[in-house]
CSV table of C-alpha atoms in Angstrom, one decimal:
chain,number,residue,atom,x,y,z
A,193,GLU,CA,8.7,39.6,23.5
A,194,ASP,CA,6.0,39.6,20.8
A,195,GLN,CA,4.9,43.1,20.0
A,196,VAL,CA,2.6,45.0,17.5
A,197,THR,CA,3.1,48.7,16.8
A,198,GLN,CA,0.8,50.8,14.7
A,199,SER,CA,1.5,54.1,13.2
A,200,PRO,CA,0.6,56.9,13.0
A,201,GLU,CA,-1.6,57.1,16.1
A,202,ALA,CA,-3.9,59.5,14.3
A,203,LEU,CA,-4.3,60.5,10.7
A,204,ARG,CA,-6.5,63.3,9.3
A,205,LEU,CA,-7.2,63.1,5.6
A,206,GLN,CA,-9.2,65.2,3.1
A,207,GLU,CA,-11.9,63.2,1.3
A,208,GLY,CA,-10.2,61.6,-1.8
A,209,GLU,CA,-6.7,61.9,-0.3
A,210,SER,CA,-5.2,58.4,-0.4
A,211,SER,CA,-2.8,57.2,2.4
A,212,SER,CA,-1.5,54.2,4.2
A,213,LEU,CA,-1.6,52.9,7.8
A,214,ASN,CA,1.3,50.8,9.1
A,215,CYS,CA,1.4,47.8,11.4
A,216,SER,CA,4.8,46.5,12.3
A,217,TYR,CA,5.3,43.4,14.3
A,218,THR,CA,8.0,41.5,16.1
A,219,VAL,CA,7.1,37.9,16.7
A,220,SER,CA,8.9,34.6,16.8
A,221,GLY,CA,6.8,33.5,13.9
A,222,LEU,CA,3.6,34.6,12.3
A,223,ARG,CA,0.5,32.5,11.8
A,224,GLY,CA,-1.7,35.3,10.7
A,225,LEU,CA,-2.2,39.1,10.7
A,226,PHE,CA,-5.7,40.6,11.1
A,227,TRP,CA,-7.2,44.0,10.5
A,228,TYR,CA,-10.2,45.3,12.3
A,229,ARG,CA,-12.2,48.5,12.1
A,230,GLN,CA,-13.7,50.0,15.3
A,231,ASP,CA,-16.2,52.8,15.3
A,232,PRO,CA,-16.7,55.0,18.4
A,233,GLY,CA,-18.7,53.3,21.1
A,234,LYS,CA,-18.7,50.0,19.2
A,235,GLY,CA,-16.8,46.7,19.1
A,236,PRO,CA,-14.2,45.9,16.5
A,237,GLU,CA,-15.4,44.6,13.2
A,238,PHE,CA,-13.3,42.1,11.2
A,239,LEU,CA,-11.8,43.3,7.9
A,240,PHE,CA,-9.0,41.1,6.6
A,241,THR,CA,-6.8,38.1,7.4
A,242,LEU,CA,-3.3,37.8,5.9
A,243,TYR,CA,-1.2,34.7,6.3
A,244,SER,CA,2.0,35.1,4.2
A,245,ALA,CA,4.4,37.7,2.9
A,246,GLY,CA,3.2,39.0,-0.4
A,247,GLU,CA,-0.4,38.4,0.2
A,248,GLU,CA,-2.9,41.2,-0.5
A,249,LYS,CA,-6.6,41.5,0.3
A,250,GLU,CA,-9.1,44.2,-0.9
A,251,LYS,CA,-12.4,45.4,0.2
A,252,GLU,CA,-14.0,48.5,-1.4
A,253,ARG,CA,-11.5,51.4,-0.8
A,254,LEU,CA,-9.2,49.3,1.5
A,255,LYS,CA,-6.3,47.1,0.5
A,256,ALA,CA,-4.2,45.2,3.1
A,257,THR,CA,-0.7,44.0,2.2
A,258,LEU,CA,1.8,41.9,4.2
A,259,THR,CA,5.6,41.7,4.3
A,260,LYS,CA,7.8,39.7,6.7
A,261,LYS,CA,8.0,42.7,9.2
A,262,GLU,CA,4.9,44.8,8.6
A,263,SER,CA,1.5,45.2,7.1
A,264,PHE,CA,0.0,48.2,5.4
A,265,LEU,CA,-3.7,49.2,5.1
A,266,HIS,CA,-3.9,51.3,2.0
A,267,ILE,CA,-7.0,53.6,1.8
A,268,THR,CA,-7.7,54.9,-1.7
A,269,ALA,CA,-9.9,58.0,-2.2
A,270,PRO,CA,-11.3,57.8,1.3
A,271,LYS,CA,-14.7,59.0,2.2
A,272,PRO,CA,-16.0,60.5,5.6
A,273,GLU,CA,-17.6,57.1,6.3
A,274,ASP,CA,-14.2,55.5,6.4
A,275,SER,CA,-13.5,57.5,9.6
A,276,ALA,CA,-12.8,55.0,12.4
A,277,THR,CA,-10.0,53.4,14.4
A,278,TYR,CA,-8.2,50.6,12.5
A,279,LEU,CA,-6.7,47.9,14.7
A,280,CYS,CA,-4.1,45.4,13.7
A,281,ALA,CA,-3.6,42.1,15.5
A,282,VAL,CA,-1.1,39.2,15.0
A,283,LEU,CA,-1.3,35.5,15.9
A,284,PRO,CA,2.2,34.3,16.7
A,285,SER,CA,3.5,30.9,15.8
A,286,ALA,CA,4.2,28.3,18.5
A,287,LEU,CA,6.1,25.1,18.6
A,288,ARG,CA,3.1,23.3,20.1
A,289,LEU,CA,-0.3,24.5,19.3
A,290,THR,CA,-2.4,24.5,22.4
A,291,HIS,CA,-5.2,26.7,23.6
A,292,ASN,CA,-2.6,28.9,25.4
A,293,THR,CA,-0.9,29.7,22.1
A,294,ASP,CA,-3.9,30.8,20.1
A,295,LYS,CA,-4.1,34.3,21.4
A,296,LEU,CA,-4.2,37.5,19.4
A,297,ILE,CA,-1.8,40.4,20.1
A,298,PHE,CA,-3.4,43.7,19.3
A,299,GLY,CA,-1.8,47.0,18.4
A,300,THR,CA,-3.2,50.2,19.9
A,301,GLY,CA,-4.8,51.3,16.6
A,302,THR,CA,-4.7,54.3,14.2
A,303,ARG,CA,-7.5,56.8,14.5
A,304,LEU,CA,-8.5,57.9,11.0
A,305,GLN,CA,-10.6,61.0,10.4
A,306,VAL,CA,-11.7,61.9,6.8
A,307,PHE,CA,-13.0,65.4,6.2
A,308,PRO,CA,-15.3,66.4,3.4
B,224,ASN,CA,-29.7,38.3,13.8
B,225,ALA,CA,-28.2,40.1,16.9
B,226,GLY,CA,-24.7,38.6,16.8
B,227,VAL,CA,-23.0,39.2,20.2
B,228,THR,CA,-25.0,41.0,22.8
B,229,GLN,CA,-23.5,42.5,26.0
B,230,THR,CA,-25.3,43.9,29.0
B,231,PRO,CA,-25.1,46.4,30.5
B,232,LYS,CA,-23.7,49.1,28.2
B,233,PHE,CA,-22.6,51.4,31.0
B,234,GLN,CA,-22.0,50.8,34.7
B,235,VAL,CA,-20.6,52.8,37.6
B,236,LEU,CA,-19.4,50.8,40.6
B,237,LYS,CA,-17.9,51.8,44.0
B,238,THR,CA,-14.7,50.3,45.0
B,239,GLY,CA,-15.3,46.8,46.6
B,240,GLN,CA,-18.7,46.3,44.9
B,241,SER,CA,-19.3,43.2,42.7
B,242,MET,CA,-21.0,42.8,39.4
B,243,THR,CA,-21.4,40.4,36.5
B,244,LEU,CA,-21.1,41.4,32.8
B,245,GLN,CA,-23.3,39.3,30.6
B,246,CYS,CA,-22.6,38.2,27.0
B,247,ALA,CA,-24.7,36.1,24.7
B,248,GLN,CA,-24.1,35.1,21.0
B,249,ASP,CA,-26.7,33.7,18.6
B,250,MET,CA,-24.3,32.4,15.9
B,251,ASN,CA,-23.8,28.9,17.4
B,252,HIS,CA,-20.1,29.7,17.9
B,253,ASN,CA,-18.0,27.4,20.0
B,254,SER,CA,-15.4,29.8,21.4
B,255,MET,CA,-16.0,33.0,23.4
B,256,TYR,CA,-13.7,35.7,24.8
B,257,TRP,CA,-13.6,38.6,27.2
B,258,TYR,CA,-11.2,41.5,26.4
B,259,ARG,CA,-10.6,44.9,28.1
B,260,GLN,CA,-9.6,48.0,26.1
B,261,ASP,CA,-7.8,50.8,27.8
B,262,PRO,CA,-6.5,54.1,26.3
B,263,GLY,CA,-3.0,53.7,24.8
B,264,MET,CA,-3.1,49.9,25.1
B,265,GLY,CA,-4.3,47.3,22.7
B,266,LEU,CA,-7.2,44.9,23.5
B,267,ARG,CA,-6.0,42.5,26.2
B,268,LEU,CA,-7.5,39.1,26.7
B,269,ILE,CA,-8.9,38.5,30.2
B,270,TYR,CA,-10.4,35.0,29.9
B,271,TYR,CA,-11.6,32.7,27.2
B,272,SER,CA,-13.7,29.6,26.7
B,273,ALA,CA,-12.5,27.5,23.8
B,274,SER,CA,-15.7,25.4,24.0
B,275,GLU,CA,-18.7,24.9,26.2
B,276,GLY,CA,-17.6,23.6,29.6
B,277,THR,CA,-14.0,24.9,29.4
B,278,THR,CA,-12.5,28.3,30.5
B,279,ASP,CA,-8.9,29.5,30.7
B,280,LYS,CA,-7.0,32.5,31.8
B,281,GLY,CA,-5.8,35.1,29.3
B,282,GLU,CA,-3.2,37.8,29.6
B,283,VAL,CA,-4.8,39.8,32.5
B,284,PRO,CA,-7.1,37.5,34.6
B,285,ASN,CA,-6.4,38.8,38.1
B,286,GLY,CA,-9.6,40.2,39.8
B,287,TYR,CA,-12.0,38.5,37.4
B,288,ASN,CA,-13.9,35.2,37.1
B,289,VAL,CA,-15.9,33.8,34.3
B,290,SER,CA,-18.7,31.3,33.7
B,291,ARG,CA,-19.5,29.6,30.4
B,292,LEU,CA,-23.2,29.0,31.3
B,293,ASN,CA,-24.0,27.2,28.1
B,294,LYS,CA,-23.0,27.4,24.4
B,295,ARG,CA,-24.6,30.9,24.0
B,296,GLU,CA,-23.6,32.6,27.2
B,297,PHE,CA,-20.3,33.7,28.8
B,298,SER,CA,-20.3,35.9,31.8
B,299,LEU,CA,-17.5,37.9,33.5
B,300,ARG,CA,-17.6,38.6,37.2
B,301,LEU,CA,-15.8,41.3,39.2
B,302,GLU,CA,-15.9,40.1,42.8
B,303,SER,CA,-14.5,43.2,44.4
B,304,ALA,CA,-14.1,46.1,41.9
B,305,ALA,CA,-11.0,48.3,42.0
B,306,PRO,CA,-10.4,51.6,40.2
B,307,SER,CA,-7.8,49.8,38.0
B,308,GLN,CA,-10.7,47.8,36.5
B,309,THR,CA,-12.1,51.0,35.0
B,310,SER,CA,-12.2,50.1,31.3
B,311,VAL,CA,-14.3,49.1,28.3
B,312,TYR,CA,-15.0,45.4,28.2
B,313,PHE,CA,-15.7,43.5,25.0
B,314,CYS,CA,-17.1,40.1,24.6
B,315,ALA,CA,-16.3,38.2,21.4
B,316,SER,CA,-17.0,34.9,19.8
B,317,THR,CA,-15.5,32.7,17.0
B,318,PRO,CA,-16.9,29.7,15.3
B,319,VAL,CA,-14.1,27.5,16.6
B,320,TRP,CA,-11.0,28.0,18.8
B,321,GLY,CA,-8.1,29.5,16.8
B,322,ASN,CA,-10.4,31.1,14.2
B,323,THR,CA,-9.6,34.7,14.9
B,324,GLU,CA,-12.2,36.3,12.6
B,325,ALA,CA,-13.9,37.3,15.8
B,326,PHE,CA,-17.3,38.9,16.2
B,327,PHE,CA,-17.4,41.5,19.0
B,328,GLY,CA,-20.2,42.9,21.1
B,329,GLN,CA,-20.8,46.6,21.5
B,330,GLY,CA,-18.9,46.8,24.8
B,331,THR,CA,-19.5,47.7,28.4
B,332,ARG,CA,-18.1,50.9,29.7
B,333,LEU,CA,-17.3,50.3,33.4
B,334,THR,CA,-16.2,53.0,35.8
B,335,VAL,CA,-15.0,52.1,39.3
B,336,VAL,CA,-14.9,55.1,41.7
């Protein structure tokens, strides 16, 4: 069964303390991996799409990387405004692409708190 | 530019009551989705509409119905609410089907007592 697991569930960092969030996946094939940010009481906000192992994407203090089994979201010198829940989602491959196969599988997220 | 707008933001229902959650997007997107988000579980797809005039079941469709009223609007209806439907509901849209850089609404927090 296709599955996405994120770790840790929660992470507390001091401002400026770099760290990484993990998203591991087991799918029959990967068409894409996506990172979203979710602030309390709001909907997820798209951050990155990664398609193949070795690919990296950066945005401000965030860098997402992808291997054949997992993705990391690296946070460099975080600030309090980076506090949020970070969601990972995968789009599995399918032998025949139909509407029924284009469905994201979401992880449960990592809740990040950055303290001044 | 509002993006994706959901109403209401909060709702409390009694078991057996019905209600409709409204969603509208102003980005001229073709595809729209309804998700539910529960503690300890990832977002789960309830129903989706790949394009105007079509709707299909997602992962957890039981107890729900949807209507794609036009290209902008996609509503979710609970015919007879149950406590298990207590959740936060999100509407999302994408430019085309399969493009998963989705834009999400602010969510509707629903409690069924």
